[in-house]
Coordinates of C-alpha atoms and ligand atoms in Angstrom, one line a residue:
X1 CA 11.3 29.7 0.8
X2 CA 10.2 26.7 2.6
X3 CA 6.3 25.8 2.4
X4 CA 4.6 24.8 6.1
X5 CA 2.7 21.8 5.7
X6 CA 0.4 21.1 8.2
X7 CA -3.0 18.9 9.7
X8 CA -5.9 19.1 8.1
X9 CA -8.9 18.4 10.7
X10 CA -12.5 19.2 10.9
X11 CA -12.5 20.6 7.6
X12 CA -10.1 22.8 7.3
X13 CA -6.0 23.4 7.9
X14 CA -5.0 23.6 11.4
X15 CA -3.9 26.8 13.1
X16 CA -2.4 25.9 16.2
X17 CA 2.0 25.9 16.8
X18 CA 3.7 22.9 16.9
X19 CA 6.3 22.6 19.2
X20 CA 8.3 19.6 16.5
X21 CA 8.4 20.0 13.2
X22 CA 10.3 17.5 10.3
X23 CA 12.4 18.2 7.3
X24 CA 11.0 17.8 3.6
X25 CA 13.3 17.5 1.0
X26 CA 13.1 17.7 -3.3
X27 CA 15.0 14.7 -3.4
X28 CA 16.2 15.2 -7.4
X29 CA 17.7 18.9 -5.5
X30 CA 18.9 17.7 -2.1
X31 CA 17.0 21.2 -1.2
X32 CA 14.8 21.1 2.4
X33 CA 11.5 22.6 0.4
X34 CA 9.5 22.3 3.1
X35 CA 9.3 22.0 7.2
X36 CA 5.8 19.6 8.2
X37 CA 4.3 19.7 11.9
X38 CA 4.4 16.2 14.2
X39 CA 1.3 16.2 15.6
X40 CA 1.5 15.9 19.4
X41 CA -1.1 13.3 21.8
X42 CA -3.4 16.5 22.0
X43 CA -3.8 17.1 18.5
X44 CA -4.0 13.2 17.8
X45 CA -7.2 13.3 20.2
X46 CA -8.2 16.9 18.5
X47 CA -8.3 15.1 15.0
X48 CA -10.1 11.9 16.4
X49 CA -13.0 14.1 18.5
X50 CA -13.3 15.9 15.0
X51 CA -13.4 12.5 13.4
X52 CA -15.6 10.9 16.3
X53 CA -18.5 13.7 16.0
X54 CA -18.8 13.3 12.5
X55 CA -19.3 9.6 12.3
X56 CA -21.9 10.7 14.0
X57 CA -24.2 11.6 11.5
X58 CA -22.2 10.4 8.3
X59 CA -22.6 6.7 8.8
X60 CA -26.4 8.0 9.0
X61 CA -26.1 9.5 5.4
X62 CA -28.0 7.7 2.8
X63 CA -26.2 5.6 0.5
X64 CA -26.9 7.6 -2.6
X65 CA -25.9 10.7 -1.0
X66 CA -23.0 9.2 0.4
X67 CA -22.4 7.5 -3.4
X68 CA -23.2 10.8 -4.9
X69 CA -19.9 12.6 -2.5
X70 CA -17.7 9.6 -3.8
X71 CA -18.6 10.2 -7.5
X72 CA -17.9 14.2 -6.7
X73 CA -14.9 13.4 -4.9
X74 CA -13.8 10.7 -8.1
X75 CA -14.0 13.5 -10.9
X76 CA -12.5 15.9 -8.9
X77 CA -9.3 13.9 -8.8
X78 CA -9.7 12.7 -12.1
X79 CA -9.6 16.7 -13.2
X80 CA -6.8 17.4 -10.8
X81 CA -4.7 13.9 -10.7
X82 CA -1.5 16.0 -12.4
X83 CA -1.8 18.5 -9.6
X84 CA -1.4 15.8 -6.8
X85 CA 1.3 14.1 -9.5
X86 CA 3.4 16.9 -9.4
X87 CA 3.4 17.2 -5.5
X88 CA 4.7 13.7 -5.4
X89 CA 7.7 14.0 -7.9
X90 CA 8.6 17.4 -6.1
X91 CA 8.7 15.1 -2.9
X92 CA 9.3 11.7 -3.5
X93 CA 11.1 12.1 -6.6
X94 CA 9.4 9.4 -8.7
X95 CA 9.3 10.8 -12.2
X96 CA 5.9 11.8 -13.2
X97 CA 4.5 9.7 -15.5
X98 CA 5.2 6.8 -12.5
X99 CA 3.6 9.8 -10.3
X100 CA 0.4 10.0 -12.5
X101 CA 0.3 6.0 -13.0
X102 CA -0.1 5.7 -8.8
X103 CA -3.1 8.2 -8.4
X104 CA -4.8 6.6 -11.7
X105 CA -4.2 3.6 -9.9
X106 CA -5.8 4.9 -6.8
X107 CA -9.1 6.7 -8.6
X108 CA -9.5 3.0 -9.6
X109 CA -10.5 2.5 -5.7
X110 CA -12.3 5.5 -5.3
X111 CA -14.5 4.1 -8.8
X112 CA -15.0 0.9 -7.0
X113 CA -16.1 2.4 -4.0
X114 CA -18.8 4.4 -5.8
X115 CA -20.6 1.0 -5.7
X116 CA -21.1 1.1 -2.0
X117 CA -24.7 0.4 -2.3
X118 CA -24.4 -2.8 -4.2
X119 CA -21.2 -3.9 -2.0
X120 CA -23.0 -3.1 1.2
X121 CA -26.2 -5.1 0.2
X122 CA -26.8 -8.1 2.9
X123 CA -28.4 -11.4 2.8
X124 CA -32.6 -12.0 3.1
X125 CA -34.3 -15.2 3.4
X126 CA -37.7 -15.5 4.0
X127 CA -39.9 -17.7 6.4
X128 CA -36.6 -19.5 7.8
X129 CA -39.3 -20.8 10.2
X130 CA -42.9 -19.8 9.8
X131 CA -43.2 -16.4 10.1
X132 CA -39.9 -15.9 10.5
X133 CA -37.4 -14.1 8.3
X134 CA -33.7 -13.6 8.7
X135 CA -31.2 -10.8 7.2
X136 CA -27.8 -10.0 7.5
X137 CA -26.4 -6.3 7.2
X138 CA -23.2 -4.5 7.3
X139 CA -22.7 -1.8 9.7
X140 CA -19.6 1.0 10.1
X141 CA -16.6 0.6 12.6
X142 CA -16.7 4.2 13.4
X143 CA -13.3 6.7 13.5
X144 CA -10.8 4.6 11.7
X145 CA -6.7 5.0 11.4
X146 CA -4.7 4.8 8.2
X147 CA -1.0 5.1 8.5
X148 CA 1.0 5.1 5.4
X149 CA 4.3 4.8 3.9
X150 CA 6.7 7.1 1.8
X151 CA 6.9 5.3 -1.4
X152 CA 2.9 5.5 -2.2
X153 CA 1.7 9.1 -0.7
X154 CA -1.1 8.9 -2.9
X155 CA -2.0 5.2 -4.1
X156 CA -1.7 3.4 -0.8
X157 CA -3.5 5.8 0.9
X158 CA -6.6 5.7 -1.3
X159 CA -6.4 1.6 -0.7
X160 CA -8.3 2.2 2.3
X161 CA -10.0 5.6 2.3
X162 CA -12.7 5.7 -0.2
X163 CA -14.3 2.5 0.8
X164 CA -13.7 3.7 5.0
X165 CA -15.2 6.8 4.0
X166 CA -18.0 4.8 1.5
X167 CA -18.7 2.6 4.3
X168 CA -19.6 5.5 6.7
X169 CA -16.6 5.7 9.3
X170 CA -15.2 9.1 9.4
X171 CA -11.4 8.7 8.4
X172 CA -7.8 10.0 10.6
X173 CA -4.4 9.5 8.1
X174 CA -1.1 9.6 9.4
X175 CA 0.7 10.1 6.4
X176 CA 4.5 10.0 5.8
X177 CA 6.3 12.6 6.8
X178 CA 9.0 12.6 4.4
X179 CA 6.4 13.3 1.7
X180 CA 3.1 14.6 2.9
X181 CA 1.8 17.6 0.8
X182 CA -0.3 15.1 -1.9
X183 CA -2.6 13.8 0.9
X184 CA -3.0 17.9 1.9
X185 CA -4.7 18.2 -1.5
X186 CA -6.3 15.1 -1.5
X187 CA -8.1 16.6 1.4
X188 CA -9.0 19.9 0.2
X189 CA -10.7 18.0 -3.0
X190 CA -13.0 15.8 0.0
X191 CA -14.0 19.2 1.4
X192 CA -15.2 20.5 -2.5
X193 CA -16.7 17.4 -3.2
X194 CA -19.1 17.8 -0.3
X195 CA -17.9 15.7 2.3
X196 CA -18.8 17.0 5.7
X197 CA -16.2 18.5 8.5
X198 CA -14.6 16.0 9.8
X199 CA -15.3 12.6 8.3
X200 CA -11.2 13.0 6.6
X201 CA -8.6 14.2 8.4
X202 CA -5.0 14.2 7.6
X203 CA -2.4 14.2 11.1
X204 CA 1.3 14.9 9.9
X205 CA 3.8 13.4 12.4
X206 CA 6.0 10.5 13.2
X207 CA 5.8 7.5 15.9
X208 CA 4.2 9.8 18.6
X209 CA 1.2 10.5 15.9
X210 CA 1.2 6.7 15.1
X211 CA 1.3 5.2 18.9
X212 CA -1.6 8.6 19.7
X213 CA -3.5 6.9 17.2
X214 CA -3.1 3.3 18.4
X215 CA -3.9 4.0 22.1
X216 CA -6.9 5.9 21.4
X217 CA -9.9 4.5 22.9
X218 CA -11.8 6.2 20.0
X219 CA -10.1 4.6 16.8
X220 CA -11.9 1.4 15.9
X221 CA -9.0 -0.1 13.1
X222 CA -5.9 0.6 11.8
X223 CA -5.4 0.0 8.6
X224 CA -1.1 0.2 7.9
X225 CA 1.5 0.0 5.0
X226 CA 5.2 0.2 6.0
X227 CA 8.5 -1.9 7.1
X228 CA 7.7 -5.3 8.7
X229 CA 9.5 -4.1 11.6
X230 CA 6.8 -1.7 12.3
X231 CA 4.3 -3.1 10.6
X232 CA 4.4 -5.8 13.4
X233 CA 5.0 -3.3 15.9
X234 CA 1.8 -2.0 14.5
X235 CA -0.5 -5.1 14.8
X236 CA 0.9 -6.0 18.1
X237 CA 0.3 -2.6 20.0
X238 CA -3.4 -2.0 17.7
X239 CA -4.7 -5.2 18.8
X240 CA -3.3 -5.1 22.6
X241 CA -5.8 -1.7 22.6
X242 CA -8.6 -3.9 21.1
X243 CA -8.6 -2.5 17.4
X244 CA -9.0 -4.4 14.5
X245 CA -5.7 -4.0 12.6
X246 CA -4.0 -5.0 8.8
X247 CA -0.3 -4.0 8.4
X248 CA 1.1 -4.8 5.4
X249 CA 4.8 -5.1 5.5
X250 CA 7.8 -5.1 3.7
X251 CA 9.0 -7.4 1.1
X252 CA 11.3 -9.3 -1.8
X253 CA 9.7 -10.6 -4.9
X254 CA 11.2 -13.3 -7.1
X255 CA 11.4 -13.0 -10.6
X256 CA 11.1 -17.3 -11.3
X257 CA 12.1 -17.5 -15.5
X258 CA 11.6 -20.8 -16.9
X259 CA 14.2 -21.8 -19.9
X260 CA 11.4 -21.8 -22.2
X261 CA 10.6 -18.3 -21.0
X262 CA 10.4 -15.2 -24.1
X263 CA 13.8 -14.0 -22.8
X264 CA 13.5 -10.3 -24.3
X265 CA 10.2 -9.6 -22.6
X266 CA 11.5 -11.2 -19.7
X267 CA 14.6 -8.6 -19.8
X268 CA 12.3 -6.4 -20.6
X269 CA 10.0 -6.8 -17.3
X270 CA 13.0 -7.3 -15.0
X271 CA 13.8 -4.0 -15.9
X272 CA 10.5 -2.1 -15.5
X273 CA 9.5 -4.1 -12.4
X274 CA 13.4 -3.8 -11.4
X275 CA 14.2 -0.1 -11.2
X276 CA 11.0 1.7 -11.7
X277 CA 10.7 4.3 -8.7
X278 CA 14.2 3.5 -8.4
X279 CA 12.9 0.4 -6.8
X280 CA 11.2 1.9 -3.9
X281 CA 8.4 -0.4 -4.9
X282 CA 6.8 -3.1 -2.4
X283 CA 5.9 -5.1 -5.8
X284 CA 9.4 -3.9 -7.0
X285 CA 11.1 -7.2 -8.5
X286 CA 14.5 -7.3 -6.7
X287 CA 15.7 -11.4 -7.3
X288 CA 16.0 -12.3 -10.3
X289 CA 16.0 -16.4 -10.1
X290 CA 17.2 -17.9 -13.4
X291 CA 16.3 -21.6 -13.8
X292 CA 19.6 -22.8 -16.1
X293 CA 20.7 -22.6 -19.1
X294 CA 19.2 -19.0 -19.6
X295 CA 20.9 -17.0 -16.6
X296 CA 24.3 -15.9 -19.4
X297 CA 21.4 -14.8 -22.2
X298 CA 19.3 -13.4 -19.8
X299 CA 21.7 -11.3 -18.0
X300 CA 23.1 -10.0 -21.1
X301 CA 19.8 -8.5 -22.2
X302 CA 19.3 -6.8 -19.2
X303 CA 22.7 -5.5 -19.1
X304 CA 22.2 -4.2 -22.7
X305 CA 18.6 -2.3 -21.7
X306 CA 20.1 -1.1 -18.6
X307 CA 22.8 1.0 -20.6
X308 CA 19.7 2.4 -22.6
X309 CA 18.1 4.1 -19.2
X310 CA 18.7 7.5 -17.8
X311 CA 18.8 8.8 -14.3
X312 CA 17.6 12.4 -13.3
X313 CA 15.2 14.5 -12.5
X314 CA 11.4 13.5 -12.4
X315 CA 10.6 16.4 -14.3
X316 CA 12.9 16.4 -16.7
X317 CA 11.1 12.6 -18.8
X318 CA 14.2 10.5 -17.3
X319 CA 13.2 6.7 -16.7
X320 CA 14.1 6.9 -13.5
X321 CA 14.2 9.5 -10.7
X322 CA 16.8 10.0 -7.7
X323 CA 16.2 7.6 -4.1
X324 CA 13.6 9.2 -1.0
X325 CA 16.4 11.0 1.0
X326 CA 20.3 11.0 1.7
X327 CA 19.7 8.7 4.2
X328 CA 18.0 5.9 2.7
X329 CA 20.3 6.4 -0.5
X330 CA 23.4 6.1 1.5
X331 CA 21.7 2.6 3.0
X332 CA 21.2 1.1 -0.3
X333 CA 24.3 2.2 -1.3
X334 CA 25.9 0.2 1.7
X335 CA 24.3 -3.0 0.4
X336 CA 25.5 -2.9 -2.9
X337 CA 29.0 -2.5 -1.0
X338 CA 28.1 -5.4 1.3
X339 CA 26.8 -7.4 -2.4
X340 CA 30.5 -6.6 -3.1
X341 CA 32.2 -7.6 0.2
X342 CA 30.4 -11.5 0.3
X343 CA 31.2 -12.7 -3.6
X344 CA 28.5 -11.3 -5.2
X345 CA 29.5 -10.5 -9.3
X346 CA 29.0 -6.5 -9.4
X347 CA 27.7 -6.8 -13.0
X348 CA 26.7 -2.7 -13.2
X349 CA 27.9 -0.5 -10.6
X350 CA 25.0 2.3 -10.1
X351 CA 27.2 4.1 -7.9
X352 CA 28.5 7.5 -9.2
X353 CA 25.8 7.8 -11.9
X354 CA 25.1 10.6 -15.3
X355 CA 22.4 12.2 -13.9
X356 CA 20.2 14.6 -15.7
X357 CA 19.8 17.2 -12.8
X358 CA 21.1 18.5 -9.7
X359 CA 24.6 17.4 -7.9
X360 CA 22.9 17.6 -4.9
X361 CA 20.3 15.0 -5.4
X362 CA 19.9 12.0 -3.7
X363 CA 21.2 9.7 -6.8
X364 CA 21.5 6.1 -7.2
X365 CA 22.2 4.3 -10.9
X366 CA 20.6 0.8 -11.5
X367 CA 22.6 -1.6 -9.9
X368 CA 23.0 -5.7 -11.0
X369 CA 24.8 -8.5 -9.2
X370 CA 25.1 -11.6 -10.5
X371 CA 26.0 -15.1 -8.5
X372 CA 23.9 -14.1 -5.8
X373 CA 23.1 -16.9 -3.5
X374 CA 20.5 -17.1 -0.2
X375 CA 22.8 -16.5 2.4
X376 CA 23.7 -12.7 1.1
X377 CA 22.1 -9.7 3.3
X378 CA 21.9 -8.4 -0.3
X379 CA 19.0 -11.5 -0.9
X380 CA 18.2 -11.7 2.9
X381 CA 17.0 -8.2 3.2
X382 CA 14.4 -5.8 1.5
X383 CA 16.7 -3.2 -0.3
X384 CA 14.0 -1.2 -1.4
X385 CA 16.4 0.4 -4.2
X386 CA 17.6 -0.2 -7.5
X387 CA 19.8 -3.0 -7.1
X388 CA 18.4 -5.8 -9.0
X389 CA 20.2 -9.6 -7.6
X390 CA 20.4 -12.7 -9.9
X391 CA 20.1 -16.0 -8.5
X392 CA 21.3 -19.1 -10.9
X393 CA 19.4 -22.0 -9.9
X394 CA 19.4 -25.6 -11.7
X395 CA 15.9 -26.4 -11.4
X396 CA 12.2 -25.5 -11.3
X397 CA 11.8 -27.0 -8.0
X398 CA 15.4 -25.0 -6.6
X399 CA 13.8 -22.0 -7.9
X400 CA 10.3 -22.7 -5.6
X401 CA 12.1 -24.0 -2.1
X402 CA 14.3 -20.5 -2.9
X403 CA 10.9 -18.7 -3.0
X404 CA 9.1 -20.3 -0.3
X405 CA 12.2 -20.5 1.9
X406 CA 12.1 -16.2 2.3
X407 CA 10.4 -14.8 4.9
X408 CA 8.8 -12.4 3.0
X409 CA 5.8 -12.9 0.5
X410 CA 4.7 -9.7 -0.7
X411 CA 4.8 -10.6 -4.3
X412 CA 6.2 -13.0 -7.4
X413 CA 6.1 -13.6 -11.0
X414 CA 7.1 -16.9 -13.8
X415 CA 8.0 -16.5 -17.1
X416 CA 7.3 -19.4 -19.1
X417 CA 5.2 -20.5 -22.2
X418 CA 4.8 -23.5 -20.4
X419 CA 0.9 -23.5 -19.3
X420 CA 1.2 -26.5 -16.9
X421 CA 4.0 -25.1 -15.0
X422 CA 2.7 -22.4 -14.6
X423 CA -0.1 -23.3 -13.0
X424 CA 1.8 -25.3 -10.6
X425 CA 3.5 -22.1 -9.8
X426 CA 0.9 -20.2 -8.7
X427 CA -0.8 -23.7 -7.0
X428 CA 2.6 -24.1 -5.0
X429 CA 4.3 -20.8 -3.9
X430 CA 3.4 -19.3 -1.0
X431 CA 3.1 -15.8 -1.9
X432 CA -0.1 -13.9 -2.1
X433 CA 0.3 -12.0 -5.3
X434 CA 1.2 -14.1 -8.2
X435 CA 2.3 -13.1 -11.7
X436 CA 2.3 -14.8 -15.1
X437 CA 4.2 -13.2 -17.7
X438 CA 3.3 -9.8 -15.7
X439 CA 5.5 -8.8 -13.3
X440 CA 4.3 -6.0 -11.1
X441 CA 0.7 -8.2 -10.3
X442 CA -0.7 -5.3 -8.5
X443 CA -4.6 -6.7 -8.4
X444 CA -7.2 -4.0 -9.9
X445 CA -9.5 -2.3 -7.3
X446 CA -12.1 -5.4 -7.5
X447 CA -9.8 -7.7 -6.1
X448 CA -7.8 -7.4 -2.7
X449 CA -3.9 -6.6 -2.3
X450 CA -1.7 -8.1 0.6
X451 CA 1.2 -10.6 1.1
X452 CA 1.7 -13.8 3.0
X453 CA 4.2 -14.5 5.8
X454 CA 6.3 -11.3 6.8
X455 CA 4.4 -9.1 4.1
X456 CA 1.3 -9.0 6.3
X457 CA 0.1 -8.9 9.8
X458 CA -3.7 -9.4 10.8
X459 CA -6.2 -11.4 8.2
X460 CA -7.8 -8.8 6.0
X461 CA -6.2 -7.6 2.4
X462 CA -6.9 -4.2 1.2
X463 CA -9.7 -3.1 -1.3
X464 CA -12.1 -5.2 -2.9
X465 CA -14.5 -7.1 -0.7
X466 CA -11.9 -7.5 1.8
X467 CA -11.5 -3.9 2.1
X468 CA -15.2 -3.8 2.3
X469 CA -15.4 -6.1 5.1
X470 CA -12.7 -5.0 7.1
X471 CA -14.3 -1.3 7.5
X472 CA -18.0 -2.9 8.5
X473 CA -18.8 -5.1 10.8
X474 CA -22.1 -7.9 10.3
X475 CA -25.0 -8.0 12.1
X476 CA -28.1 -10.6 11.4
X477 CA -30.9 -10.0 12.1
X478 CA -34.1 -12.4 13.0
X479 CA -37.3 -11.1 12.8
X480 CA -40.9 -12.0 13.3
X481 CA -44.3 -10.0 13.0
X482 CA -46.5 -10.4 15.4
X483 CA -48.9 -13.1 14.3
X484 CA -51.6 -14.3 16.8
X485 CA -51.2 -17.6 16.2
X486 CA -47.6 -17.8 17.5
X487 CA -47.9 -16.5 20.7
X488 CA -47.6 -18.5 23.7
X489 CA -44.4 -19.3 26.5
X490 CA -41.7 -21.9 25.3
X491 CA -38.9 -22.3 27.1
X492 CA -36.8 -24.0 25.2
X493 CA -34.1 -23.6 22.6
X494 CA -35.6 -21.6 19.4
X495 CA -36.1 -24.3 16.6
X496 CA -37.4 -23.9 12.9
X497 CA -40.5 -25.1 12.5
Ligands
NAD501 P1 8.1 2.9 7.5 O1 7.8 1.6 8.1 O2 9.4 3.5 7.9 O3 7.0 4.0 7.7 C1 5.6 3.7 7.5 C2 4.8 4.6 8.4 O4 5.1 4.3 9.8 C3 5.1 6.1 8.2 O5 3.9 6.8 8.3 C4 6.0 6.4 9.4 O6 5.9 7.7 9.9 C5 5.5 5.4 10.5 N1 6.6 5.0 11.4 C6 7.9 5.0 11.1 N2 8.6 4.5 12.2 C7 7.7 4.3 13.2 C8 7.8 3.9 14.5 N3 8.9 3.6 15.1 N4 6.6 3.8 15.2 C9 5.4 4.1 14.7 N5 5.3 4.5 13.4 C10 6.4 4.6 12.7 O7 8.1 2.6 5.9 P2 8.5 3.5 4.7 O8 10.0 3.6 4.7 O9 7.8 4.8 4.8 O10 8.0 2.7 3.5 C11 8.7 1.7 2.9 C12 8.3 0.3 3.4 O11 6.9 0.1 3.2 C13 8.9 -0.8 2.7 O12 9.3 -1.8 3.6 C14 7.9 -1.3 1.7 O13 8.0 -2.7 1.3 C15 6.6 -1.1 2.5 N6 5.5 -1.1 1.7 C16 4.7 -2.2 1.7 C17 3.6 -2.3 0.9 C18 2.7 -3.5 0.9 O14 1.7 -3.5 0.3 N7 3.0 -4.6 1.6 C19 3.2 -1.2 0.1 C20 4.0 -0.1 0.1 C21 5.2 0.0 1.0

């Protein structure tokens, strides 16, 4: 039997028919497990109006209350973070311990937006002229939009949520629809940890959600995660109708390894940050850029790892599960034949894997080229699978025109012992999220997440004080009691005295 997955607004599960529906598959089965509903324009505006009335009094909710609904919220999610695992393996297919790793890494947000009433605090100075004091505060946008991708349906989410919510907007998401039961409980857990009707609510649906959302006169922001395709689709149509918009896009992260590099942990982290989630990872490492001699060493440790790592079922404690859908497994599959077609080396063929689990499933093994170079679609494009490319390059400079020369600059990481270059690294490449020796430099909650160039539309990075900013808007104020002795008409332009 097939589960129905459908809206949550105002509180509870909607009730309504819908007249489209989509397909959701167990991708380790090839099984459809369950059918979601598209939200059409009217329950877009439903779901907004919901929204809209309870901004109303939320943003009006004292801090500590609202503080006190976060901290709820945070141990519910703590106590039920395998529940909301589980829903993700049985949709994505991401084995669960990856599953559990991207709510933990989630409830990390949801923690830092429990500060909300030292993160809101504003500016005072006293007697900026005499008898004057000025003070700046934050304020909240109102209803704001989240749209997010498949490959998070937890984590990326809660990148914007908690502090949205924190702030005191009143929250819609448009999650993915080839995954979208997590957010379902997600919500439910808002509901039990007191939040009122109508400040979260979850529309299911594809582009006719998504453009509802945009072109509603009602949504303040839209906070997106996706494809750079649509993510600039997304900033383009969001700020035409006047919102304030950050779409993080798509991307390709470079693996830079120095020849003085510790080759074994670098093997070791081109393999974790590689083919973990099967690579369906915007901080996935998927070029490998060896700076000579080391390429021949380098490649033969991660040849001898990748014959070490299983493929199967998420369930089943595999290292790595099957690919989203059919669809997208048959696309990465046709890059590792167009790899083959322009002179790529195929140095391990993931095609026609040993799986542990179903013949059905959507399987994909780990896949390495070698003797990549720029001009390959394989380098060119994001993948987003397990193929992992290496590019041989002669020099350190080579290695950071290569970098710096791709459109996309999500993430990167050097290995080196080398202390000096690798602080010219992170001084000279133009990528927004640098690591050293770490290669997945996902920044904690505290800091703020987002790419450069083709990896992100609009100013604002998510979480951290960026996050904070982007879902309030400042306001000073300039005040003055009435004293007696500074009355009196003046005409001209205020001046501190
Ligand atoms: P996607 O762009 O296909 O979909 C993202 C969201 O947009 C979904 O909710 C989807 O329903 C909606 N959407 C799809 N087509 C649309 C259209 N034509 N008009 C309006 N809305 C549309 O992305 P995906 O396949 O779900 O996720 C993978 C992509 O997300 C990769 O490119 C990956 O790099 C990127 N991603 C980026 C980051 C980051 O931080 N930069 C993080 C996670 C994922």
């Amino acid at each position: 039997m097939t589960a129905h997955i459908t809206h949550f607004i105002n509180g509870s599960f909607w009730s309504g028919t819908a007249e489209r529906h989509g397909e959701v598959f167990n991708p380790a089965t090839g099984e459809v497990t369950g059918q979601v509903d598209f939200a059409s324009l009217a329950v877009v505006d439903e779901a907004v109006s919901a929204a809209k009335a309870a901004f109303d009094s939320w943003h009006k909710t004292s801090l500590s209350r609202r503080s006190q609904v976060l901290f709820a919220f945070r141990e519910l999610l703590n106590a039920r973070k395998g529940d909301v695992a589980a829903l993700i393996t049985a949709e994505h297919g991401k084995v669960l311990s990856d599953a559990l790793g991207e709510v933990t890494r989630g409830l990390e947000v949801v923690e830092f937006a429990c500060g909300i009433p030292h993160l809101l605090k504003g500016g005072y100075s006293e007697s900026v002229s005499t008898g004057v004091d000025v003070y700046s505060i934050r304020q909240p946008l109102g209803v704001v939009g989240i749209i997010s991708p498949f490959n998070f349906p937890a984590m990326v989410p809660m990148w914007f949520f908690p502090i949205a919510i924190a702030a005191g907007n009143a929250v819609v998401i448009k999650p993915s629809e080839k995954d979208p039961s997590a957010i379902n409980l997600v919500a439910q857990l808002w509901k039990e940890a007191g939040l009122p009707d109508g400040v979260f609510n979850v529309l299911h649906g594809d582009k006719v959600a998504v453009d509802g959302l945009l072109e509603h006169p009602d949504v303040k922001a839209i906070s997106f995660v996706g494809s750079t395709a649509i993510a600039r689709y997304i900033y383009e149509t969001g700020t035409k109708f006047g919102k304030r918009v950050q779409a993080l896009g798509g991307a390709k992260n470079h693996m830079v390894v120095l020849p003085d590099a510790d080759l074994d942990l670098a093997a070791d982290a081109a393999i974790n940050a590689g083919f973990g989630s099967a690579g369906e990872r915007c901080m996935a490492i998927s070029a490998l850029v060896a700076v000579e001699p080391v390429a021949d060493e380098l490649i033969s440790k991660i040849q001898d790892r990748m014959g070490k790592l299983t493929t199967g079922d998420g369930t089943r404690g595999c290292d790595m599960g099957p690919l989203v859908t059919r669809v997208h497994r048959d696309k990465v599959t046709s890059y590792v034949e167009a790899g083959v077609d322009q002179g790529a080396t195929l140095v391990v063929d993931g095609r026609n894997p040993q799986v542990d689990g179903a013949p059905g499933g959507f399987w994909l093994g780990p896949t390495l080229f070698d003797n990549v170079t720029a001009s390959m679609s394989i380098y060119r494009d994001e993948i987003f699978g397990p193929v992992l490319s290496v590019l041989r390059v002669k020099t350190y400079e080579a290695a950071v025109e290569l970098v710096n020369d791709h459109p996309y600059g999500n993430g990167t990481a050097i290995f080196t012992n080398d202390g000096g270059a690798a602080r010219r690294y992170q001084n000279e490449i133009q990528v927004g999220m640098v690591g050293i020796n770490v290669p997945i430099p996902v920044p904690m909650a505290y800091y703020s997440f987002g790419g450069w160039k083709s990896s992100l539309f609009g100013d604002s990075h998510a979480h951290g004080m960026e996050g904070v900013h982007f879902f309030t808007r400042g306001k000073v104020v300039t005040s003055r009691w009435l004293d007696p002795s500074h009355g009196g008409l003046n005409l001209g332009f205020p001046q501190n005295v």
